[in-house]
Short mmCIF file of C-alpha atoms in Angstrom, two decimals:
data_model
loop_
_atom_site.label_atom_id
_atom_site.label_comp_id
_atom_site.label_asym_id
_atom_site.label_seq_id
_atom_site.Cartn_x
_atom_site.Cartn_y
_atom_site.Cartn_z
CA MET A 1 -0.04 0.32 -0.14
CA ALA A 2 1.31 3.44 -1.24
CA VAL A 3 1.67 6.27 1.49
CA CYS A 4 1.39 9.42 0.01
CA LEU A 5 3.51 11.89 1.98
CA PRO A 6 3.17 15.63 1.63
CA SER A 7 5.80 17.69 -0.21
CA ARG A 8 7.89 20.13 1.48
CA GLY A 9 6.04 22.91 -0.40
CA ARG A 10 2.75 21.75 1.55
CA LEU A 11 4.35 21.36 4.63
CA TRP A 12 5.76 24.85 4.44
CA ARG A 13 2.03 26.48 3.27
CA LYS A 14 0.54 24.38 6.04
CA TYR A 15 3.04 25.93 8.68
CA THR A 16 2.88 29.67 7.32
CA ARG A 17 -0.80 28.97 7.41
CA ASP A 18 -0.68 27.82 11.25
CA ILE A 19 1.54 30.88 11.99
CA ARG A 20 -1.17 33.10 10.12
CA GLU A 21 -3.84 31.55 11.98
CA THR A 22 -2.37 31.97 15.32
CA PHE A 23 -1.56 35.51 14.85
CA LYS A 24 -5.11 36.23 13.69
CA ARG A 25 -6.32 35.08 17.13
CA THR A 26 -3.69 36.56 19.15
CA ASP A 27 -2.94 39.75 17.07
CA LEU A 28 -5.31 42.21 19.16
CA ARG A 29 -5.06 40.39 22.47
CA THR A 30 -1.49 39.80 21.93
CA GLY A 31 -0.54 43.61 20.82
CA VAL A 32 -2.78 45.10 23.36
CA SER A 33 -1.19 43.13 26.42
CA SER A 34 2.21 43.14 25.10
CA PHE A 35 2.39 46.62 24.41
CA HIS A 36 3.31 47.82 27.82
CA GLU A 37 6.29 45.22 27.61
CA LEU A 38 7.65 46.39 24.29
CA GLY A 39 10.88 47.39 24.39
CA LEU A 40 9.79 51.08 24.09
CA HIS A 41 9.86 50.81 27.69
CA ASP A 42 13.54 50.24 27.81
CA GLY A 43 14.13 52.08 24.39
CA LEU A 44 12.42 55.33 25.63
CA PHE A 45 13.34 54.73 29.18
CA HIS A 46 17.26 54.92 28.22
CA PRO A 47 19.95 55.81 30.77
CA TRP A 48 21.10 58.51 28.28
CA THR A 49 17.80 60.31 28.89
CA VAL A 50 18.43 60.45 32.54
CA PHE A 51 22.10 60.87 32.94
CA PRO A 52 22.15 64.80 32.21
CA GLN A 53 19.27 65.58 34.07
CA GLY A 54 20.48 63.15 37.09
CA GLU A 55 23.83 65.36 36.75
CA LYS A 56 22.18 68.75 36.92
CA LYS A 57 20.46 67.56 40.23
CA GLY A 58 23.50 66.64 41.88
CA ALA A 59 23.16 62.60 41.35
CA SER A 60 26.44 61.10 40.25
CA ASN A 61 26.65 58.57 37.89
CA THR A 62 26.99 55.83 40.41
CA MET A 63 23.70 56.83 42.18
CA ILE A 64 21.99 57.04 38.97
CA GLY A 65 23.22 53.67 38.07
CA ALA A 66 21.91 52.19 41.29
CA ILE A 67 18.46 54.23 40.31
CA PHE A 68 18.28 51.90 37.31
CA GLY A 69 19.81 48.98 38.97
CA CYS A 70 17.11 48.72 41.78
CA TYR A 71 14.53 48.24 39.01
CA ALA A 72 15.81 45.01 38.12
CA LEU A 73 15.83 43.98 41.92
CA PHE A 74 12.21 45.06 42.92
CA GLU A 75 10.84 43.46 39.83
CA LEU A 76 12.50 40.19 41.01
CA LEU A 77 10.92 40.51 44.23
CA ALA A 78 7.52 41.42 42.74
CA SER A 79 7.38 38.42 39.97
CA LEU A 80 7.89 36.04 42.80
CA VAL A 81 5.14 37.44 44.86
CA PHE A 82 2.78 37.95 42.40
CA GLY A 83 3.37 34.47 40.74
CA LYS A 84 2.62 33.16 44.10
CA TYR A 85 -0.70 35.05 44.79
CA LEU A 86 -2.02 35.23 40.82
CA VAL A 87 -5.00 33.17 41.87
CA GLN A 88 -5.80 35.07 44.86
CA ILE A 89 -5.56 38.48 43.22
CA GLY A 90 -6.76 37.32 39.54
CA ALA A 91 -4.74 37.72 36.78
CA LYS A 92 -7.04 40.06 34.94
CA PHE A 93 -7.08 42.72 37.67
CA MET A 94 -3.38 42.04 38.26
CA PHE A 95 -2.27 43.12 34.67
CA ILE A 96 -4.71 45.99 34.72
CA ALA A 97 -3.66 47.38 37.76
CA GLY A 98 0.04 46.78 37.03
CA MET A 99 -0.26 48.64 33.34
CA PHE A 100 -1.89 51.75 35.64
CA ILE A 101 0.65 51.89 38.08
CA SER A 102 3.36 51.57 35.78
CA GLY A 103 1.99 53.99 33.27
CA GLY A 104 1.29 56.62 36.27
CA VAL A 105 4.89 56.43 37.57
CA THR A 106 6.27 56.63 34.29
CA ILE A 107 4.75 59.77 33.75
CA LEU A 108 5.91 60.95 37.28
CA PHE A 109 9.46 60.19 36.47
CA GLY A 110 9.16 62.54 33.27
CA VAL A 111 8.34 65.41 35.93
CA LEU A 112 10.93 64.74 38.46
CA ASP A 113 13.30 67.53 36.99
CA GLN A 114 10.41 70.23 38.70
CA LEU A 115 12.09 68.98 42.17
CA PRO A 116 14.68 70.65 43.75
CA GLU A 117 18.26 69.21 43.25
CA GLY A 118 19.79 67.03 46.08
CA PRO A 119 18.61 64.41 48.20
CA ILE A 120 14.94 65.05 47.47
CA PHE A 121 15.24 64.12 43.86
CA ILE A 122 17.47 61.20 44.50
CA VAL A 123 14.84 59.72 46.74
CA MET A 124 12.09 60.27 44.58
CA CYS A 125 13.89 58.82 41.78
CA PHE A 126 14.25 55.62 43.69
CA LEU A 127 10.32 55.49 44.81
CA VAL A 128 9.28 56.30 41.32
CA ARG A 129 11.53 53.38 39.62
CA ILE A 130 10.81 50.90 42.67
CA VAL A 131 6.67 51.25 42.20
CA ASP A 132 7.41 51.17 38.42
CA ALA A 133 9.10 48.01 38.76
CA ILE A 134 6.50 46.43 41.20
CA GLY A 135 3.84 47.60 38.27
CA PHE A 136 5.63 46.21 35.56
CA GLY A 137 6.44 42.77 37.36
CA ALA A 138 2.53 42.74 38.00
CA ALA A 139 1.81 43.33 34.27
CA ILE A 140 4.24 40.80 33.05
CA THR A 141 3.59 37.98 34.85
CA ALA A 142 -0.33 38.28 34.80
CA SER A 143 -0.03 38.93 30.95
CA SER A 144 2.11 35.74 30.26
CA SER A 145 -0.34 33.83 32.51
CA ILE A 146 -3.21 34.96 30.68
CA LEU A 147 -1.62 34.15 27.42
CA ALA A 148 -0.78 30.96 28.23
CA LYS A 149 -3.88 30.17 29.42
CA ALA A 150 -5.82 31.42 26.28
CA PHE A 151 -3.57 29.35 24.10
CA PRO A 152 -2.35 26.21 25.70
CA ASN A 153 -1.53 24.55 22.70
CA ASN A 154 0.67 27.33 21.23
CA VAL A 155 2.28 28.66 24.10
CA ALA A 156 5.81 29.39 22.52
CA THR A 157 4.07 30.63 19.28
CA VAL A 158 2.05 33.24 21.26
CA LEU A 159 5.52 34.31 23.47
CA GLY A 160 7.40 34.28 20.08
CA SER A 161 5.02 36.77 18.88
CA LEU A 162 5.09 38.90 22.29
CA GLU A 163 8.94 39.17 21.30
CA VAL A 164 7.95 40.39 17.87
CA PHE A 165 6.53 43.42 19.79
CA SER A 166 9.28 43.60 22.20
CA GLY A 167 12.18 43.54 19.33
CA LEU A 168 9.89 46.32 17.41
CA GLY A 169 9.97 48.54 20.27
CA LEU A 170 13.71 48.06 20.85
CA ILE A 171 14.42 49.23 16.98
CA VAL A 172 11.86 51.93 17.66
CA GLY A 173 12.51 53.33 21.18
CA PRO A 174 15.84 54.66 21.00
CA PRO A 175 15.58 56.75 17.94
CA LEU A 176 12.16 57.88 19.13
CA GLY A 177 13.36 58.50 22.41
CA GLY A 178 16.27 60.63 21.02
CA PHE A 179 14.06 62.66 19.05
CA LEU A 180 11.73 63.33 21.48
CA TYR A 181 14.44 64.10 24.18
CA GLN A 182 16.22 66.64 21.74
CA SER A 183 12.94 68.22 20.20
CA PHE A 184 10.67 68.39 23.35
CA GLY A 185 12.90 68.00 26.17
CA TYR A 186 13.40 65.74 29.08
CA GLU A 187 9.99 65.40 29.80
CA MET A 188 8.12 64.00 26.59
CA PRO A 189 9.88 60.71 26.60
CA PHE A 190 8.27 59.59 29.76
CA ILE A 191 4.90 61.41 29.16
CA LEU A 192 4.75 59.77 25.93
CA LEU A 193 5.05 56.38 27.07
CA GLY A 194 2.94 56.42 30.40
CA CYS A 195 0.05 57.97 28.61
CA LEU A 196 0.37 55.17 25.75
CA VAL A 197 -0.03 52.93 28.34
CA LEU A 198 -2.88 54.18 30.37
CA LEU A 199 -4.80 54.74 27.02
CA MET A 200 -4.60 50.92 26.63
CA ILE A 201 -6.51 50.19 29.96
CA PRO A 202 -9.76 50.34 28.72
CA LEU A 203 -9.46 48.37 25.52
CA ASN A 204 -7.72 45.68 27.74
CA LEU A 205 -10.51 45.74 30.19
CA CYS A 206 -13.01 45.00 27.27
CA ILE A 207 -10.62 42.43 25.49
CA LEU A 208 -9.02 40.11 28.05
CA PRO A 209 -10.78 37.27 29.50
CA SER A 210 -11.09 36.65 33.46
CA TYR A 211 -10.01 33.22 34.60
CA GLU A 212 -11.50 31.75 37.71
CA SER A 213 -9.24 28.84 39.51
CA ASP A 214 -8.58 27.04 42.53
CA ARG A 215 -5.59 27.90 44.74
CA GLY A 216 -3.08 25.74 43.69
CA GLU A 217 -0.98 23.26 46.50
CA HIS A 218 2.08 23.78 44.97
CA SER A 219 5.14 26.65 45.79
CA PHE A 220 8.01 28.23 44.05
CA TRP A 221 10.21 26.15 46.30
CA LYS A 222 9.13 22.83 44.73
CA LEU A 223 9.02 24.39 41.39
CA VAL A 224 12.77 25.44 41.49
CA THR A 225 14.10 22.58 43.29
CA LEU A 226 13.07 20.54 40.22
CA PRO A 227 16.43 19.81 38.71
CA LYS A 228 15.27 20.62 35.26
CA VAL A 229 13.39 23.88 36.07
CA GLY A 230 16.64 24.70 38.16
CA LEU A 231 18.83 24.42 35.17
CA ILE A 232 16.48 26.40 32.82
CA ALA A 233 16.37 28.99 35.22
CA CYS A 234 20.21 29.11 34.95
CA VAL A 235 19.74 29.56 31.23
CA ILE A 236 17.46 32.42 31.42
CA ILE A 237 19.81 34.15 34.14
CA ALA A 238 22.73 33.66 31.82
CA LEU A 239 21.01 34.70 28.57
CA SER A 240 19.45 37.80 30.42
CA SER A 241 22.71 38.89 31.76
CA CYS A 242 24.37 38.64 28.39
CA PHE A 243 21.52 41.10 27.17
CA GLY A 244 22.34 43.54 30.16
CA PHE A 245 25.86 43.08 29.47
CA LEU A 246 25.51 44.42 26.05
CA ASP A 247 23.58 47.72 26.47
CA PRO A 248 25.77 49.92 29.02
CA ILE A 249 29.20 48.34 27.82
CA LEU A 250 28.93 47.58 23.86
CA SER A 251 28.22 51.44 23.61
CA LEU A 252 31.36 52.47 25.30
CA PHE A 253 33.41 49.81 23.41
CA VAL A 254 32.00 50.86 20.07
CA LEU A 255 32.60 54.77 20.44
CA GLU A 256 36.20 53.95 21.69
CA LYS A 257 37.23 51.31 19.22
CA PHE A 258 35.72 52.47 16.01
CA ASN A 259 35.39 56.20 16.73
CA LEU A 260 31.68 56.43 15.39
CA PRO A 261 29.64 59.45 16.13
CA ALA A 262 27.03 58.83 18.53
CA GLY A 263 24.01 58.84 16.45
CA TYR A 264 25.19 55.52 14.84
CA VAL A 265 25.90 53.74 17.73
CA GLY A 266 22.22 52.56 18.02
CA LEU A 267 22.63 51.23 14.47
CA VAL A 268 25.25 48.97 15.47
CA PHE A 269 22.29 47.34 18.08
CA LEU A 270 20.04 47.24 15.09
CA GLY A 271 21.12 43.67 13.64
CA LEU A 272 20.67 42.36 17.17
CA ALA A 273 17.04 43.63 17.41
CA LEU A 274 15.81 42.66 13.76
CA SER A 275 17.30 39.19 13.78
CA TYR A 276 15.99 38.53 17.34
CA THR A 277 12.62 40.04 16.24
CA ILE A 278 12.51 37.78 12.69
CA SER A 279 13.66 34.54 14.80
CA SER A 280 11.14 34.59 17.63
CA PRO A 281 8.09 33.53 16.26
CA LEU A 282 9.90 30.93 13.88
CA PHE A 283 11.36 29.34 16.62
CA GLY A 284 8.06 29.75 18.61
CA LEU A 285 6.17 27.62 15.81
CA LEU A 286 9.01 24.93 15.61
CA SER A 287 8.93 24.60 19.38
CA ASP A 288 5.00 24.01 19.25
CA ARG A 289 4.76 22.11 16.12
CA MET A 290 7.77 19.73 17.44
CA PRO A 291 8.27 19.80 20.65
CA ASN A 292 10.97 17.78 20.72
CA LEU A 293 13.27 20.31 19.34
CA ARG A 294 13.15 22.69 22.15
CA LYS A 295 15.53 20.80 24.44
CA TRP A 296 17.92 21.01 21.40
CA PHE A 297 17.07 24.90 20.66
CA LEU A 298 17.84 25.76 24.36
CA VAL A 299 21.50 23.65 24.35
CA PHE A 300 22.58 24.97 20.78
CA GLY A 301 21.13 28.37 21.20
CA ASN A 302 23.31 28.87 24.37
CA LEU A 303 26.35 27.33 22.84
CA ILE A 304 26.14 29.75 19.59
CA THR A 305 25.66 32.55 22.21
CA ALA A 306 28.92 31.54 23.84
CA VAL A 307 30.69 31.72 20.60
CA CYS A 308 29.18 35.07 19.60
CA TYR A 309 30.82 36.62 23.07
CA MET A 310 33.89 35.07 22.11
CA LEU A 311 33.85 37.07 18.79
CA LEU A 312 32.58 40.29 20.31
CA GLY A 313 35.91 41.65 21.04
CA PRO A 314 37.24 39.27 19.77
CA VAL A 315 38.92 37.39 22.72
CA PRO A 316 42.55 37.86 22.59
CA ILE A 317 43.57 34.42 22.38
CA LEU A 318 41.97 34.12 18.93
CA HIS A 319 44.28 36.40 17.21
CA ILE A 320 41.33 37.85 15.12
CA LYS A 321 41.58 41.61 14.48
CA SER A 322 38.10 43.59 15.61
CA GLN A 323 36.14 45.13 12.77
CA LEU A 324 32.95 46.69 12.66
CA TRP A 325 31.54 44.65 10.18
CA LEU A 326 32.22 41.42 12.40
CA LEU A 327 30.97 43.04 15.36
CA VAL A 328 27.59 43.63 13.43
CA LEU A 329 27.66 39.98 11.91
CA VAL A 330 28.22 38.69 15.46
CA LEU A 331 25.32 40.47 16.73
CA VAL A 332 22.88 39.37 14.19
CA VAL A 333 23.96 35.75 14.53
CA ASN A 334 23.61 36.47 18.39
CA GLY A 335 19.68 37.97 17.85
CA PHE A 336 19.04 34.37 16.41
CA SER A 337 20.73 32.28 18.87
CA ALA A 338 18.72 34.19 21.52
CA GLY A 339 15.38 33.64 19.73
CA MET A 340 16.57 29.91 19.59
CA SER A 341 17.13 29.60 23.35
CA ILE A 342 14.99 32.01 24.88
CA ILE A 343 11.45 31.32 23.30
CA PRO A 344 11.46 27.56 24.74
CA THR A 345 12.22 28.23 28.31
CA PHE A 346 8.81 28.80 29.25
CA PRO A 347 7.15 25.66 27.41
CA GLU A 348 9.92 23.79 28.55
CA MET A 349 9.36 24.69 32.38
CA LEU A 350 5.42 24.66 32.12
CA SER A 351 5.81 20.72 30.85
CA CYS A 352 8.47 20.06 33.18
CA ALA A 353 6.00 21.28 36.16
CA TYR A 354 2.55 19.42 34.46
CA GLU A 355 5.10 15.96 34.52
CA ASN A 356 5.87 16.58 38.17
CA GLY A 357 2.33 16.81 39.37
CA PHE A 358 1.31 20.27 39.34
CA GLU A 359 -2.21 21.25 38.38
CA GLU A 360 -2.89 22.35 35.17
CA GLY A 361 -4.43 25.89 35.60
CA ILE A 362 -3.67 29.49 35.99
CA SER A 363 -2.20 28.93 39.57
CA THR A 364 0.87 26.57 37.91
CA LEU A 365 1.17 29.38 35.10
CA GLY A 366 1.48 32.28 37.54
CA LEU A 367 4.34 30.14 39.39
CA VAL A 368 5.97 29.39 36.17
CA SER A 369 5.48 33.21 34.63
CA GLY A 370 6.49 34.68 38.21
CA LEU A 371 9.81 32.28 38.23
CA VAL A 372 10.71 33.11 34.40
CA SER A 373 10.18 36.93 35.05
CA ALA A 374 12.15 36.78 38.28
CA MET A 375 15.05 35.20 36.60
CA TRP A 376 15.25 37.54 33.73
CA SER A 377 15.15 40.52 36.40
CA VAL A 378 18.35 38.50 38.04
CA GLY A 379 20.17 38.25 34.95
CA ALA A 380 19.19 42.02 33.95
CA PHE A 381 20.49 42.73 37.55
CA MET A 382 23.75 41.01 37.19
CA GLY A 383 25.02 41.50 33.52
CA PRO A 384 25.51 45.17 33.96
CA MET A 385 27.02 45.08 37.33
CA LEU A 386 29.28 42.61 36.42
CA GLY A 387 30.30 43.76 32.98
CA GLY A 388 31.05 47.19 33.96
CA PHE A 389 33.37 45.82 36.54
CA LEU A 390 35.17 43.44 34.21
CA TYR A 391 35.17 46.16 31.62
CA GLU A 392 37.20 48.37 34.08
CA LYS A 393 39.43 45.51 35.22
CA ILE A 394 40.31 43.35 32.02
CA GLY A 395 38.90 45.31 29.12
CA PHE A 396 35.67 44.63 26.65
CA GLU A 397 37.13 41.65 24.76
CA TRP A 398 37.93 39.68 28.16
CA ALA A 399 34.55 40.87 29.51
CA ALA A 400 32.64 39.77 26.71
CA ALA A 401 34.11 36.30 26.84
CA VAL A 402 33.59 35.74 30.61
CA GLN A 403 30.11 36.70 29.68
CA GLY A 404 29.77 34.18 27.09
CA LEU A 405 31.52 31.59 29.76
CA TRP A 406 27.91 31.97 31.52
CA ALA A 407 25.91 31.05 28.32
CA LEU A 408 28.90 28.00 27.63
CA ILE A 409 28.50 26.34 31.13
CA SER A 410 24.53 26.42 30.91
CA GLY A 411 24.39 25.33 27.66
CA LEU A 412 26.63 22.23 28.42
CA ALA A 413 24.82 21.51 31.69
CA MET A 414 21.47 21.54 29.94
CA GLY A 415 22.84 19.22 27.14
CA LEU A 416 24.07 16.63 29.85
CA PHE A 417 21.05 16.99 31.50
CA TYR A 418 19.01 16.17 28.63
CA LEU A 419 21.39 13.00 27.54
CA TRP A 420 21.08 12.00 31.18
CA GLU A 421 17.40 12.07 30.91
CA HIS A 422 16.99 10.54 27.43
CA SER A 423 19.56 7.55 28.74
CA LYS A 424 16.84 7.30 31.76
CA THR A 425 14.05 6.97 29.53
CA ARG A 426 15.40 4.25 27.39
CA ARG A 427 16.32 2.08 30.26
CA ARG A 428 13.26 2.61 31.87
CA SER A 429 11.33 1.48 28.53
CA LYS A 430 13.62 -1.53 28.04
CA ALA A 431 12.65 -2.80 31.52
CA GLN A 432 9.11 -2.36 30.98
CA ASN A 433 9.38 -4.02 27.31
CA LEU A 434 11.64 -6.73 29.26
CA ILE A 435 8.54 -7.49 31.87
CA GLY A 436 5.88 -7.28 29.37
CA THR A 437 7.75 -10.05 27.43
CA GLU A 438 8.21 -12.23 30.65
CA GLU A 439 4.63 -11.98 31.33
CA GLU A 440 3.54 -12.86 27.88
CA GLN A 441 5.67 -15.94 27.74
CA ALA A 442 4.50 -16.84 31.02
CA ALA A 443 0.91 -16.99 29.92
CA LEU A 444 1.72 -18.92 26.61
CA LEU A 445 3.27 -21.60 28.64
CA PRO A 446 0.96 -24.85 29.61
CA ASN A 447 0.10 -25.23 33.19
CA GLU A 448 2.73 -27.92 35.17
CA THR A 449 -0.09 -28.98 37.38
#
């Protein structure tokens, strides 16, 4: 009997049709719920918009760095708390409240220049950033949980589509923020972003569904102590730290090494943002359609990222001359490797939780979403801190290599774990087959009595 296999053309058309259908179902909800987490939040809210104003108000560069650094720390704490109590608070209410808080305090940050210089200005900057981190942590934790609940069979595809918006924001944010800052002053980028977030609240109230669920019996501690989840958490920290390392340090290196005008530095990051934006939905779709590939996306994505950071400088032991075209090429490849390794983390962690007895519902989604967001915040805090220290001590080339070492170690650890898991599964399967064969033989043998 002949079996008719679909051609590669038909398979490709099916895949493109699937992703179009997913986007049709998620475009409005995803676009609305993810606009707050666009890279616009980071693109417009960039250190260069605050450094000049902070210096005028008597804040040192170290103090301004601490103002930005406290954001990641409090987002970490907020993500863990909100992930734990998502069911009690309600996912929709948490998301709306988080948007309202973050939008409001973003506007407040834009008018802080009206305060007198000195301790009052610095204290208010800290308070506003801390409250913003809490609101943002609530919105991110709730939005990921809502989307994973709404599309349980397309979690990676939906998260990949979210990263499209994040990548677009990172592309549009810095030039738009620079234009607004230069044309209208310090206040305008913050006021514009805050108003956009607040204007979306009524639309989200109408569109986002409300999910009722019973309180789960499991905790963050039980989730984190699962070996696979712990390793994935380390992967998230390593990848987030790599991104955090690039933002402040690479700009300094490019300006110093290639003598580029300050306005062209943002174009160097464009290749990273574009490749990440393009690759995220693709790897999301592949992760949903072929779940067995997720583990290898995680492993090889980390290994490729490690190689990219070795070549950013490049590291002196390679004896490769640093050139601008090579730097841009490495950033483009890094964008693809980031999409390959970041997108599968959430569905892999979620499937591991379900396999280990966590109930399927909004409670577990809250725990996983909160943990992912918290681990990303850890890396976002550590990356710039460690990167800045290493940059001063050993230079950019070695600092980037050390940063890549994190990704290398986490990728190898994940690969070894998956190989061990595979061998364990094979041994268990052989044992079950052997038991089944012995039972069949015993049933076929005649009774001796």
